[in-house]
Short mmCIF file of C-alpha atoms in Angstrom, two decimals:
data_model
loop_
_atom_site.label_atom_id
_atom_site.label_comp_id
_atom_site.label_asym_id
_atom_site.label_seq_id
_atom_site.Cartn_x
_atom_site.Cartn_y
_atom_site.Cartn_z
CA UNK A 38 -7.26 -51.80 -6.95
CA UNK A 39 -5.66 -52.11 -10.37
CA UNK A 40 -3.21 -54.47 -12.04
CA UNK A 41 -0.83 -53.73 -14.87
CA UNK A 42 -1.53 -55.19 -18.29
CA UNK A 43 2.02 -55.77 -19.45
CA UNK A 44 1.10 -56.47 -23.07
CA UNK A 45 -0.67 -53.11 -23.48
CA UNK A 46 1.29 -51.06 -20.97
CA UNK A 47 -1.81 -49.83 -19.14
CA UNK A 48 -3.60 -50.34 -15.85
CA UNK A 49 -6.70 -52.55 -15.61
CA UNK A 50 -9.30 -51.76 -12.89
CA UNK A 51 -10.48 -54.63 -10.69
CA UNK A 52 -13.58 -52.97 -9.28
CA UNK A 53 -15.83 -55.90 -10.20
CA UNK A 54 -13.99 -58.36 -7.95
CA UNK A 55 -16.23 -59.97 -5.36
CA UNK A 56 -13.76 -62.53 -3.94
CA UNK A 57 -9.97 -62.57 -3.38
CA UNK A 58 -7.91 -65.49 -2.09
CA UNK A 59 -4.21 -65.16 -1.35
CA UNK A 60 -3.04 -68.62 -0.37
CA UNK A 61 0.45 -70.01 0.35
CA UNK A 62 2.27 -67.01 -1.11
CA UNK A 63 5.30 -67.65 1.07
CA UNK A 64 7.32 -64.63 -0.11
CA UNK A 65 4.53 -62.10 0.30
CA UNK A 66 5.53 -59.36 2.77
CA UNK A 67 2.75 -56.83 2.22
CA UNK A 68 -0.96 -57.02 1.47
CA UNK A 69 -2.01 -54.82 -1.46
CA UNK A 70 -4.47 -51.92 -1.17
CA UNK A 71 -7.87 -53.60 -1.17
CA UNK A 72 -10.05 -51.41 1.01
CA UNK A 73 -11.62 -49.35 -1.80
CA UNK A 74 -12.81 -52.26 -3.96
CA UNK A 75 -16.54 -51.48 -4.06
CA UNK A 76 -17.85 -55.00 -4.65
CA UNK A 77 -15.42 -57.18 -2.71
CA UNK A 78 -17.41 -59.50 -0.44
CA UNK A 79 -14.90 -62.20 0.55
CA UNK A 80 -11.21 -61.91 1.41
CA UNK A 81 -9.21 -65.00 2.35
CA UNK A 82 -5.55 -64.68 3.41
CA UNK A 83 -3.93 -68.04 4.18
CA UNK A 84 -0.42 -69.43 4.52
CA UNK A 85 1.38 -66.10 4.13
CA UNK A 86 4.35 -67.34 6.11
CA UNK A 87 6.54 -64.24 5.58
CA UNK A 88 3.92 -61.58 6.36
CA UNK A 89 4.71 -59.67 9.58
CA UNK A 90 2.41 -56.66 9.26
CA UNK A 91 -0.88 -55.64 7.74
CA UNK A 92 -0.18 -51.92 7.52
CA UNK A 93 -2.45 -48.96 6.91
CA UNK A 94 -1.96 -49.12 3.14
CA UNK A 95 -4.18 -52.24 3.23
CA UNK A 96 -7.21 -49.94 3.57
CA UNK A 97 -6.33 -47.73 0.58
CA UNK A 98 -6.60 -43.95 0.41
CA UNK A 99 -9.04 -42.62 3.01
CA UNK A 100 -10.19 -39.00 2.88
CA UNK A 101 -13.38 -36.94 2.89
CA UNK A 102 -14.44 -38.48 -0.41
CA UNK A 103 -13.70 -42.12 0.54
CA UNK A 104 -14.72 -42.52 4.15
CA UNK A 105 -15.98 -46.11 3.86
CA UNK A 106 -13.36 -48.87 3.81
CA UNK A 107 -14.20 -52.36 2.55
CA UNK A 108 -17.79 -51.19 1.95
CA UNK A 109 -19.17 -54.56 0.75
CA UNK A 110 -16.92 -57.04 2.54
CA UNK A 111 -18.91 -59.73 4.37
CA UNK A 112 -16.27 -62.40 5.06
CA UNK A 113 -12.65 -61.99 6.16
CA UNK A 114 -10.29 -64.83 7.12
CA UNK A 115 -6.67 -64.66 8.29
CA UNK A 116 -5.38 -68.22 8.53
CA UNK A 117 -1.92 -69.64 9.20
CA UNK A 118 0.09 -66.42 9.19
CA UNK A 119 2.66 -67.34 11.84
CA UNK A 120 4.85 -64.19 11.68
CA UNK A 121 2.01 -61.68 11.74
CA UNK A 122 2.66 -59.30 14.61
CA UNK A 123 0.78 -56.14 13.71
CA UNK A 124 -2.56 -55.33 12.13
CA UNK A 125 -2.54 -51.54 11.89
CA UNK A 126 -5.30 -48.99 12.27
CA UNK A 127 -6.73 -47.16 9.27
CA UNK A 128 -5.14 -43.76 8.58
CA UNK A 129 -7.20 -40.95 7.09
CA UNK A 130 -6.31 -37.61 5.54
CA UNK A 131 -8.55 -35.30 7.48
CA UNK A 132 -11.63 -37.51 7.12
CA UNK A 133 -14.02 -37.85 10.05
CA UNK A 134 -16.44 -40.66 10.89
CA UNK A 135 -14.51 -43.25 8.85
CA UNK A 136 -16.35 -46.58 8.62
CA UNK A 137 -14.32 -49.79 8.33
CA UNK A 138 -15.91 -53.18 7.51
CA UNK A 139 -19.46 -51.79 7.91
CA UNK A 140 -21.00 -54.98 6.50
CA UNK A 141 -18.61 -57.65 7.76
CA UNK A 142 -20.53 -60.67 9.05
CA UNK A 143 -17.87 -63.40 9.36
CA UNK A 144 -14.40 -62.94 10.83
CA UNK A 145 -11.89 -65.76 11.31
CA UNK A 146 -8.41 -65.44 12.80
CA UNK A 147 -6.62 -68.79 12.98
CA UNK A 148 -3.03 -69.72 13.76
CA UNK A 149 -1.73 -66.17 14.08
CA UNK A 150 0.04 -66.78 17.38
CA UNK A 151 2.28 -63.69 17.34
CA UNK A 152 -0.41 -61.14 16.61
CA UNK A 153 0.04 -58.42 19.25
CA UNK A 154 -1.42 -55.30 17.63
CA UNK A 155 -5.03 -55.23 16.50
CA UNK A 156 -7.21 -52.45 15.00
CA UNK A 157 -9.95 -50.78 16.97
CA UNK A 158 -12.91 -51.28 14.61
CA UNK A 159 -16.55 -51.42 15.63
CA UNK A 160 -17.66 -54.64 13.78
CA UNK A 161 -21.33 -53.54 13.78
CA UNK A 162 -22.72 -56.43 11.69
CA UNK A 163 -20.55 -59.30 12.91
CA UNK A 164 -22.50 -62.56 13.26
CA UNK A 165 -19.80 -65.24 13.13
CA UNK A 166 -16.52 -64.96 15.05
CA UNK A 167 -13.87 -67.68 14.97
CA UNK A 168 -10.56 -67.26 16.79
CA UNK A 169 -8.22 -70.26 16.88
CA UNK A 170 -4.61 -70.78 17.87
CA UNK A 171 -3.95 -67.13 18.61
CA UNK A 172 -3.22 -65.04 21.67
CA UNK A 173 -5.97 -63.18 23.50
CA UNK A 174 -5.13 -59.80 21.92
CA UNK A 175 -7.61 -60.07 18.99
CA UNK A 176 -10.23 -61.51 21.30
CA UNK A 177 -9.81 -58.70 23.84
CA UNK A 178 -9.90 -55.92 21.24
CA UNK A 179 -12.93 -57.25 19.41
CA UNK A 180 -14.85 -57.71 22.66
CA UNK A 181 -14.33 -54.07 23.61
CA UNK A 182 -16.98 -53.28 20.98
CA UNK A 183 -19.69 -55.30 22.78
CA UNK A 184 -21.02 -57.35 19.86
CA UNK A 185 -24.78 -57.81 19.72
CA UNK A 186 -25.57 -59.88 16.61
CA UNK A 187 -23.51 -63.05 17.06
CA UNK A 188 -25.02 -66.35 15.94
CA UNK A 189 -21.78 -68.36 15.96
CA UNK A 190 -18.76 -68.11 18.27
CA UNK A 191 -15.71 -70.41 18.17
CA UNK A 192 -12.87 -69.91 20.64
CA UNK A 193 -10.05 -72.41 20.36
CA UNK A 194 -6.44 -72.66 21.52
CA UNK A 195 -6.23 -69.33 23.39
CA UNK A 196 -3.90 -70.30 26.21
CA UNK A 197 -3.95 -66.99 28.14
CA UNK A 198 -7.76 -66.73 28.25
CA UNK A 199 -9.12 -67.14 31.80
CA UNK A 200 -12.66 -65.75 31.63
CA UNK A 201 -15.34 -64.82 29.11
CA UNK A 202 -17.17 -61.54 29.71
CA UNK A 203 -20.68 -61.96 31.10
CA UNK A 204 -22.08 -59.28 28.79
CA UNK A 205 -21.12 -61.45 25.79
CA UNK A 206 -24.01 -63.81 26.54
CA UNK A 207 -26.48 -61.21 27.76
CA UNK A 208 -26.02 -59.12 24.60
CA UNK A 209 -26.23 -61.95 22.07
CA UNK A 210 -29.60 -63.68 22.54
CA UNK A 211 -29.53 -65.04 18.98
CA UNK A 212 -26.36 -67.11 19.45
CA UNK A 213 -26.97 -70.55 17.89
CA UNK A 214 -23.58 -72.22 18.29
CA UNK A 215 -20.90 -71.81 20.97
CA UNK A 216 -17.65 -73.81 20.87
CA UNK A 217 -14.87 -73.36 23.42
CA UNK A 218 -11.90 -75.69 22.95
CA UNK A 219 -8.30 -76.11 24.07
CA UNK A 220 -8.21 -73.04 26.31
CA UNK A 221 -5.83 -74.36 28.93
CA UNK A 222 -6.30 -71.57 31.49
CA UNK A 223 -10.02 -70.95 31.16
CA UNK A 224 -11.53 -71.19 34.66
CA UNK A 225 -15.25 -70.63 34.20
CA UNK A 226 -18.13 -69.81 31.91
CA UNK A 227 -20.24 -67.05 33.43
CA UNK A 228 -23.87 -67.11 34.53
CA UNK A 229 -24.95 -65.24 31.41
CA UNK A 230 -24.67 -68.51 29.53
CA UNK A 231 -28.11 -69.32 30.87
CA UNK A 232 -29.73 -66.49 28.93
CA UNK A 233 -28.99 -68.09 25.55
CA UNK A 234 -32.51 -69.22 24.80
CA UNK A 235 -31.69 -69.68 21.08
CA UNK A 236 -28.54 -71.77 21.57
CA UNK A 237 -28.65 -75.12 19.70
CA UNK A 238 -25.08 -76.37 19.95
CA UNK A 239 -22.73 -76.07 22.94
CA UNK A 240 -19.29 -77.69 22.82
CA UNK A 241 -16.69 -77.43 25.57
CA UNK A 242 -13.56 -79.55 25.02
CA UNK A 243 -10.02 -79.82 26.37
CA UNK A 244 -10.22 -77.05 28.96
CA UNK A 245 -8.28 -78.73 31.81
CA UNK A 246 -8.65 -75.86 34.32
CA UNK A 247 -12.33 -75.16 33.76
CA UNK A 248 -13.98 -75.42 37.20
CA UNK A 249 -17.42 -73.96 36.70
CA UNK A 250 -20.13 -73.69 34.08
CA UNK A 251 -22.42 -71.16 35.69
CA UNK A 252 -26.14 -70.65 35.40
CA UNK A 253 -27.83 -69.36 38.51
CA UNK A 254 -31.04 -67.98 39.91
CA UNK A 255 -33.57 -66.51 37.54
CA UNK A 256 -32.13 -67.98 34.38
CA UNK A 257 -32.49 -71.50 35.73
CA UNK A 258 -36.08 -71.06 36.81
CA UNK A 259 -37.09 -69.79 33.39
CA UNK A 260 -35.76 -72.89 31.62
CA UNK A 261 -32.47 -71.73 30.19
CA UNK A 262 -31.04 -73.17 26.96
CA UNK A 263 -34.50 -74.31 25.89
CA UNK A 264 -33.44 -74.78 22.23
CA UNK A 265 -30.31 -76.83 23.01
CA UNK A 266 -30.01 -79.85 20.72
CA UNK A 267 -26.40 -80.88 21.17
CA UNK A 268 -24.26 -80.64 24.30
CA UNK A 269 -20.64 -81.79 24.36
CA UNK A 270 -18.36 -81.59 27.40
CA UNK A 271 -15.11 -83.47 27.05
CA UNK A 272 -11.69 -83.51 28.76
CA UNK A 273 -12.52 -80.90 31.38
CA UNK A 274 -11.04 -82.76 34.30
CA UNK A 275 -11.16 -79.88 36.82
CA UNK A 276 -14.89 -79.26 36.36
CA UNK A 277 -16.51 -78.99 39.80
CA UNK A 278 -19.83 -77.39 39.05
CA UNK A 279 -22.26 -78.01 36.21
CA UNK A 280 -25.94 -77.17 36.70
CA UNK A 281 -27.50 -80.48 35.71
CA UNK A 282 -30.96 -79.10 36.34
CA UNK A 283 -30.33 -76.73 33.47
CA UNK A 284 -30.70 -79.52 30.94
CA UNK A 285 -32.34 -82.27 32.95
CA UNK A 286 -35.75 -82.05 31.36
CA UNK A 287 -34.27 -81.48 27.92
CA UNK A 288 -32.57 -84.85 27.93
CA UNK A 289 -35.98 -86.47 27.75
CA UNK A 290 -37.85 -83.91 25.69
CA UNK A 291 -35.38 -83.02 22.93
CA UNK A 292 -32.77 -85.75 22.83
CA UNK A 293 -29.75 -83.70 23.76
CA UNK A 294 -26.51 -85.61 23.20
CA UNK A 295 -23.86 -85.46 25.88
CA UNK A 296 -20.35 -86.77 25.17
CA UNK A 297 -17.94 -87.01 28.07
#
């Protein structure tokens, strides 16, 4: 990425940038080409109220010589972009095996309610995923990749979400924090929840149709959720089944807090 130096009439490279924040730029309609910045580690896009599309130019020129896009990026946040409908795929000029966000560890998508098109990336290093106030499209697309390194997962305000995939818990044994909030149609949390032997914080709030928090059979007998330090279940009025034996001994041994 470059910017024009008006006083000298030349272009100034920005290859040393490690962080970019675009905040409350209400007239912005297009995100500049950022994908080839070699040292960019953090990108924060917030309050871009007129942005409807993140198109393929966002990634920059991709060909056989530049097959890695956002090579150093570790943190990406899209927050309060109410008109965003499309986040396009990367386009390459004959390049094969293009890698996008190969080092991304933290992804947040908040208050992007109209987002209906989402790129099919692999997210190989993702550890923290936060999706709030959006439809289930980003959630569904990201989960097609079967993440395996998550330590933090926040799901909030996804009204059309009914179930979480069981593999999500089986494949992420290092998950430390799980928060599920304001998902009005969520019906159950699957049995795989009981395999989270590293989980320290579990918060379930304002899920009025949640009927079941499932942990069955082998996971129970092995002492599931043995590292749990904080448990919060609040405003889940339809809840019919919660395996109390799952945390019974922990209430005495570790001081788990339960808020109802």
